Short mmCIF file of C-alpha atoms in Angstrom, two decimals:
data_model
loop_
_atom_site.label_atom_id
_atom_site.label_comp_id
_atom_site.label_asym_id
_atom_site.label_seq_id
_atom_site.Cartn_x
_atom_site.Cartn_y
_atom_site.Cartn_z
CA MET A 1 52.63 82.23 102.26
CA LYS A 2 49.35 83.74 103.51
CA GLN A 3 51.10 85.10 106.61
CA ARG A 4 53.75 86.74 104.38
CA PHE A 5 51.15 88.53 102.25
CA LEU A 6 49.19 89.51 105.35
CA PHE A 7 52.36 91.01 106.81
CA ILE A 8 53.10 93.02 103.68
CA PHE A 9 49.51 94.19 103.55
CA LEU A 10 49.69 95.42 107.15
CA VAL A 11 53.00 97.25 106.41
CA LEU A 12 51.43 99.00 103.41
CA ILE A 13 48.44 100.05 105.49
CA ALA A 14 50.78 101.53 108.15
CA VAL A 15 52.77 103.33 105.57
CA ASN A 16 49.71 104.89 103.97
CA THR A 17 48.36 105.88 107.38
CA SER A 18 51.60 107.60 108.23
CA GLN A 19 51.76 109.47 104.97
CA ALA A 20 48.10 110.52 105.37
CA GLN A 21 49.08 112.02 108.75
CA GLY A 22 51.97 113.88 107.20
CA LYS A 23 54.64 111.84 108.89
CA THR A 24 57.63 110.56 106.86
CA THR A 25 57.95 106.78 107.14
CA ARG A 26 61.56 105.52 107.50
CA ILE A 27 62.19 101.99 106.21
CA GLY A 28 65.43 100.03 106.19
CA TYR A 29 66.61 96.50 105.73
CA ILE A 30 69.48 94.21 106.68
CA ASP A 31 71.02 91.18 105.05
CA MET A 32 71.61 88.65 107.88
CA GLU A 33 73.69 86.35 105.74
CA TYR A 34 75.98 89.14 104.69
CA ILE A 35 76.36 90.18 108.35
CA LEU A 36 77.15 86.66 109.52
CA GLU A 37 79.71 86.14 106.78
CA ASN A 38 81.57 89.27 107.95
CA VAL A 39 81.69 88.39 111.66
CA SER A 40 85.09 86.75 112.42
CA ASP A 41 83.86 84.51 115.26
CA TYR A 42 81.10 83.07 113.03
CA LYS A 43 83.51 82.55 110.13
CA GLU A 44 85.89 80.58 112.30
CA ALA A 45 83.21 78.44 113.90
CA LYS A 46 81.61 77.83 110.46
CA ALA A 47 85.00 76.71 109.07
CA GLN A 48 85.24 74.12 111.91
CA LEU A 49 81.77 72.96 111.29
CA GLU A 50 82.48 72.55 107.60
CA LEU A 51 85.45 70.28 108.51
CA LYS A 52 83.09 68.15 110.62
CA ALA A 53 80.59 67.98 107.71
CA GLN A 54 83.43 66.92 105.34
CA LYS A 55 84.39 64.16 107.83
CA TRP A 56 80.76 62.95 107.90
CA LYS A 57 80.63 62.87 104.09
CA GLN A 58 83.80 60.81 103.93
CA GLU A 59 82.31 58.27 106.46
CA ILE A 60 79.11 58.06 104.34
CA GLU A 61 81.12 57.50 101.17
CA ALA A 62 83.14 54.72 102.95
CA LYS A 63 79.87 53.06 103.91
CA LYS A 64 78.60 53.29 100.30
CA LEU A 65 81.86 51.81 99.03
CA ASN A 66 81.68 48.91 101.44
CA ILE A 67 78.06 48.14 100.42
CA ASN A 68 78.96 48.22 96.76
CA THR A 69 81.83 45.81 97.44
CA LEU A 70 79.40 43.40 99.24
CA LYS A 71 77.02 43.61 96.26
CA GLU A 72 79.75 42.92 93.74
CA ASN A 73 81.03 39.94 95.75
CA LEU A 74 77.54 38.48 96.00
CA LYS A 75 76.99 38.87 92.28
CA ALA A 76 80.25 37.08 91.54
CA GLU A 77 79.67 34.21 94.01
CA LYS A 78 75.93 33.87 93.74
CA ALA A 79 76.13 30.83 91.49
CA LEU A 80 78.19 28.92 94.06
CA LEU A 81 76.10 29.81 97.14
CA THR A 82 73.03 28.16 98.60
CA LYS A 83 69.73 29.96 98.83
CA GLU A 84 70.20 30.37 102.71
CA LEU A 85 73.63 31.99 102.22
CA ILE A 86 72.32 34.32 99.50
CA ASP A 87 69.41 35.43 101.77
CA GLU A 88 71.81 35.98 104.63
CA ARG A 89 74.15 38.18 102.56
CA GLU A 90 71.28 40.14 101.08
CA THR A 91 69.93 40.73 104.57
CA GLU A 92 73.35 41.96 105.65
CA ILE A 93 73.61 44.32 102.66
CA LYS A 94 70.05 45.63 103.35
CA PHE A 95 70.94 46.18 107.04
CA GLN A 96 74.11 48.20 106.13
CA GLU A 97 72.16 50.26 103.55
CA ASN A 98 69.54 51.21 106.17
CA GLU A 99 72.30 52.00 108.60
CA MET A 100 74.02 54.28 106.12
CA LEU A 101 70.80 56.07 105.22
CA ASP A 102 70.01 56.58 108.93
CA TYR A 103 73.49 58.01 109.52
CA GLN A 104 73.12 60.31 106.54
CA GLN A 105 69.75 61.56 107.80
CA LYS A 106 71.17 62.01 111.26
CA GLN A 107 73.98 64.21 110.04
CA PHE A 108 72.49 66.04 107.06
CA GLY A 109 68.73 65.74 107.54
CA ALA A 110 66.34 68.65 108.05
CA ASP A 111 66.75 68.15 111.85
CA GLY A 112 70.24 66.72 111.63
CA ASN A 113 73.43 67.64 113.40
CA LEU A 114 74.56 70.02 110.66
CA MET A 115 71.37 72.12 110.80
CA ARG A 116 71.20 72.17 114.56
CA GLN A 117 74.83 73.09 114.95
CA LYS A 118 74.40 75.88 112.33
CA SER A 119 71.41 77.24 114.23
CA ALA A 120 73.29 77.13 117.52
CA LEU A 121 76.27 78.80 115.93
CA ALA A 122 74.32 81.70 114.45
CA LYS A 123 71.88 82.29 117.33
CA PRO A 124 74.27 84.34 119.65
CA ILE A 125 75.22 86.56 116.74
CA GLN A 126 71.63 86.89 115.55
CA ASP A 127 70.67 88.03 119.09
CA GLN A 128 73.40 90.67 118.91
CA VAL A 129 72.15 91.78 115.48
CA PHE A 130 68.64 92.12 116.73
CA THR A 131 69.85 94.22 119.64
CA ALA A 132 71.93 96.39 117.31
CA VAL A 133 68.96 96.86 114.92
CA GLN A 134 66.72 98.03 117.80
CA ASP A 135 69.38 100.45 118.93
CA ILE A 136 69.72 101.86 115.35
CA ALA A 137 65.95 102.01 114.89
CA GLU A 138 65.49 103.95 118.12
CA ALA A 139 68.41 106.25 117.47
CA LYS A 140 67.49 107.06 113.87
CA ASN A 141 63.69 106.83 114.06
CA TYR A 142 63.18 103.89 111.71
CA ASP A 143 59.55 102.66 111.42
CA PHE A 144 60.33 99.29 109.79
CA ILE A 145 63.47 97.26 109.32
CA PHE A 146 63.27 94.01 107.32
CA ASP A 147 65.62 91.07 106.91
CA LYS A 148 66.42 90.61 103.21
CA SER A 149 67.61 86.99 103.74
CA SER A 150 64.43 85.81 105.52
CA ASP A 151 61.34 84.25 104.03
CA LEU A 152 59.92 87.77 103.34
CA THR A 153 60.23 88.34 99.57
CA MET A 154 61.69 91.74 98.63
CA LEU A 155 60.97 92.33 94.96
CA PHE A 156 63.17 95.47 94.94
CA SER A 157 65.53 96.99 97.55
CA ASN A 158 67.47 100.25 97.12
CA LYS A 159 70.96 99.97 98.39
CA ARG A 160 70.70 103.28 100.33
CA PHE A 161 68.15 101.72 102.71
CA ASP A 162 70.54 98.86 103.53
CA ILE A 163 71.84 99.27 107.14
CA SER A 164 73.80 96.01 107.25
CA ASP A 165 77.13 97.84 107.37
CA GLN A 166 75.82 99.97 110.28
CA VAL A 167 74.90 96.85 112.17
CA LEU A 168 78.36 95.36 111.47
CA ARG A 169 80.01 98.50 112.81
CA VAL A 170 77.95 98.30 116.00
CA LEU A 171 78.97 94.65 116.52
CA ASN A 172 82.64 95.47 115.87
CA ARG A 173 82.52 98.50 118.17
CA THR A 174 81.08 96.43 121.01
CA GLU A 175 83.90 93.89 120.58
CA LYS A 176 86.64 96.52 120.35
CA ARG A 177 85.52 98.84 123.18
CA GLU A 178 86.77 96.42 125.85
CA GLN A 179 90.37 96.76 124.52
CA LEU A 180 90.48 100.62 124.08
CA THR A 181 91.96 103.19 126.30
CA LYS A 182 90.06 106.37 127.15
CA LYS A 183 91.77 108.39 124.42
CA GLN A 184 91.25 105.62 121.87
CA LEU A 185 87.63 105.33 122.99
CA LYS A 186 87.11 109.08 122.47
CA ASP A 187 88.64 108.92 119.00
CA GLN A 188 86.42 105.92 118.27
CA GLU A 189 83.31 107.71 119.26
CA ALA A 190 84.23 110.64 117.04
CA LYS A 191 84.79 108.30 114.11
CA GLU A 192 81.43 106.63 114.81
CA SER A 193 79.64 110.00 114.81
CA LYS A 194 81.19 110.83 111.46
CA GLU A 195 80.20 107.43 110.03
CA ASN A 196 76.65 107.96 111.23
CA ALA A 197 76.44 111.34 109.65
CA ILE A 198 77.64 109.89 106.36
CA ASP A 199 74.99 107.15 106.58
CA GLU A 200 72.26 109.77 107.13
CA ASN A 201 73.41 111.92 104.23
CA PRO A 202 74.34 110.37 100.94
CA ALA A 203 75.64 113.64 99.63
CA MET A 204 78.11 113.78 102.47
CA ALA A 205 79.28 110.25 101.56
CA ASP A 206 80.02 111.58 97.99
CA ARG A 207 81.93 114.48 99.44
CA GLN A 208 83.86 112.19 101.76
CA LYS A 209 84.69 110.00 98.75
CA ALA A 210 85.96 113.06 96.84
CA LEU A 211 88.04 114.15 99.77
CA ASP A 212 89.52 110.68 100.08
CA GLU A 213 90.45 110.74 96.37
CA LYS A 214 92.11 114.16 96.78
CA ARG A 215 94.01 112.93 99.75
CA THR A 216 95.15 109.88 97.91
CA ALA A 217 96.25 111.97 94.94
CA ARG A 218 98.13 114.38 97.22
CA GLU A 219 99.95 111.56 98.98
CA LYS A 220 100.87 110.09 95.65
CA LEU A 221 102.22 113.46 94.45
CA ILE A 222 104.27 113.83 97.65
CA GLU A 223 105.70 110.33 97.23
CA ASP A 224 106.64 111.05 93.53
CA ARG A 225 108.43 114.25 94.58
CA ARG A 226 110.28 112.36 97.29
CA LEU A 227 111.41 109.72 94.77
CA GLU A 228 112.45 112.52 92.42
CA GLN A 229 114.57 114.15 95.11
CA GLU A 230 116.13 110.84 96.06
CA ALA A 231 117.09 110.24 92.39
CA LYS A 232 118.65 113.72 92.12
CA LYS A 233 120.59 113.24 95.34
CA LYS A 234 121.90 109.81 94.20
CA GLU A 235 122.97 111.34 90.94
CA TYR A 236 124.83 114.06 92.76
CA ASP A 237 126.50 111.59 95.09
CA ASP A 238 127.67 109.43 92.15
CA ARG A 239 129.17 112.42 90.43
CA ARG A 240 130.97 113.49 93.63
CA LYS A 241 132.32 109.95 94.03
CA ALA A 242 133.56 109.96 90.45
CA ILE A 243 135.41 113.27 90.93
CA GLN A 244 136.91 112.04 94.23
CA ALA A 245 138.00 108.82 92.54
CA GLU A 246 139.74 110.85 89.78
CA ARG A 247 141.54 113.02 92.33
CA GLU A 248 142.69 110.00 94.24
CA ALA A 249 144.00 108.45 91.06
CA LYS A 250 146.04 111.59 90.35
CA LYS A 251 147.37 111.75 93.93
CA ASN A 252 148.51 108.16 93.72
CA GLY A 253 150.51 108.76 90.56
CA THR A 254 148.08 107.47 87.95
CA VAL A 255 148.27 110.09 85.21
CA SER A 256 145.33 110.63 83.00
CA GLU A 257 145.57 110.40 79.18
CA PRO A 258 145.81 114.20 78.47
CA ALA A 259 148.67 114.53 80.90
CA LYS A 260 150.56 111.63 79.35
CA THR A 261 150.17 113.21 75.89
CA THR A 262 151.69 116.45 77.11
CA GLU A 263 154.54 114.62 78.70
CA ALA A 264 155.24 112.78 75.45
CA ALA A 265 155.30 116.05 73.56
CA LYS A 266 157.80 117.45 76.00
CA THR A 267 160.07 114.38 75.58
CA THR A 268 160.00 114.79 71.74
CA GLU A 269 160.82 118.51 72.00
CA THR A 270 163.83 118.03 74.38
CA ALA A 271 165.50 115.30 72.27
CA LYS A 272 169.12 116.14 71.33
CA PRO A 273 169.99 117.01 67.62
CA GLY A 274 171.03 113.95 65.67
CA GLU A 275 169.06 111.64 67.95
CA THR A 276 165.79 110.11 67.00
CA ALA A 277 163.12 110.92 69.42
CA LYS A 278 161.54 107.88 70.87
CA PRO A 279 157.86 107.79 70.60
CA ALA A 280 156.19 108.12 73.97
CA THR A 281 154.55 105.01 75.24
CA THR A 282 150.91 105.80 75.81
CA THR A 283 148.57 103.59 77.70
CA THR A 284 144.87 104.06 76.97
CA GLU A 285 142.81 103.84 80.13
CA PRO A 286 139.05 103.90 80.25
CA ALA A 287 137.67 107.18 81.37
CA THR A 288 136.63 107.06 84.92
CA THR A 289 133.66 109.41 84.41
CA GLU A 290 132.04 107.33 81.65
CA PRO A 291 130.07 105.03 83.97
CA ALA A 292 128.88 108.04 85.97
CA VAL A 293 127.68 109.66 82.71
CA ASP A 294 125.84 106.52 81.71
CA LYS A 295 124.18 106.35 85.12
CA ALA A 296 123.26 110.01 84.97
CA ALA A 297 121.59 109.53 81.54
CA GLU A 298 119.71 106.50 82.83
CA ARG A 299 118.48 108.41 85.88
CA GLN A 300 117.44 111.36 83.73
CA LYS A 301 115.48 108.94 81.58
CA LEU A 302 113.83 107.36 84.64
CA TYR A 303 112.97 110.81 85.95
CA GLU A 304 111.37 111.82 82.65
CA GLN A 305 109.37 108.59 82.58
CA ARG A 306 108.10 109.15 86.18
CA LYS A 307 107.28 112.75 85.32
CA LYS A 308 105.19 111.55 82.35
CA GLU A 309 103.39 108.94 84.44
CA LEU A 310 102.66 111.59 87.09
CA GLU A 311 101.15 113.89 84.43
CA GLU A 312 98.98 111.04 83.16
CA ARG A 313 97.74 110.31 86.70
CA ARG A 314 96.91 113.92 87.22
CA LYS A 315 95.02 114.06 83.99
CA LYS A 316 93.11 110.90 84.86
CA ILE A 317 92.21 112.20 88.35
CA LEU A 318 90.87 115.42 86.76
CA GLU A 319 88.79 113.45 84.25
CA GLU A 320 87.31 111.29 86.97
CA ARG A 321 86.51 114.33 89.12
CA GLU A 322 84.87 116.04 86.18
CA ALA A 323 82.83 112.91 85.36
CA ALA A 324 81.71 112.57 88.97
CA LYS A 325 80.79 116.20 89.09
CA LYS A 326 78.64 115.79 85.90
CA ALA A 327 76.98 112.67 87.24
CA LYS A 328 76.22 114.43 90.52
CA GLU A 329 74.71 117.40 88.67
CA ALA A 330 72.65 115.11 86.49
CA GLU A 331 71.43 113.21 89.62
CA THR A 332 70.55 116.54 91.31
CA GLN A 333 68.69 117.72 88.22
CA LYS A 334 66.82 114.42 88.03
CA THR A 335 65.90 114.64 91.70
CA ASN A 336 64.63 118.18 91.29
CA THR A 337 62.61 117.17 88.22
CA THR A 338 61.04 114.23 90.12
CA ASN A 339 60.19 116.48 93.11
CA ASN A 340 58.60 119.07 90.87
#
């Protein structure tokens, strides 16, 4: 505890000295636990270690169950046993209890297998993190970088000073570089340069977020237009197929209802005097275009619904942009007021 306060006191002295000399002190911090949880190799090895720990727990529970069984048996048979046999069984139970406690301490104690294997598991990645932190500190002129998950108590930490994601990117880059071609490596370096610029300038991060939102909205608009065009094309194809089907029906001798009515009228008119004209037999057939009309109406309804959803999305995006703009202006005004 004394060492911790002494360390904080020395840091404060160094900061005040730097400010007195007119130099801006740059301070950052990392969260080692967050970094470890986001490294794939560590997560896989930790999952295997947890399986081992689960197996150890099951073995301890089996030993406890066996000891309880021995105690119950002794309690039930105690009235029938001699003092020597009772002492012998109690000694056996005590021996197994001590053996179980020793095994539990061996696996889960402060210096047990679980703690030692966790340390061995994290050490290589911690070494890589320390190297990455040193590289970032030298490249970006940091004066102090702390570990939030260590014994050092941080009463407050602003998120913009957190460089854990930068360290993760450095670790991932080191792992990926071995598998990249020259062109991919060049693209990766350009991407890294852009990410570093965003880390250095929070305002740039906000602009990048706004650009990403615009790009997402534009892609959504293009997708909606494509779906609209596909719906129109399908509607046109259905109508064309309906017309072709009607033409084929006429060509094959299937007369539509209006034609049959005309033919019946002609038969009535040409009947000889004195003869009773026979009524024409008419067969009512379902109109071939009716399903197409229903489908067209359904597609039109779907199109109107999609159009309405698109308008709502546009309106929502505009409201979000306006809110972000107002928040940014308020933040800028607050910063200016603080500086003044």
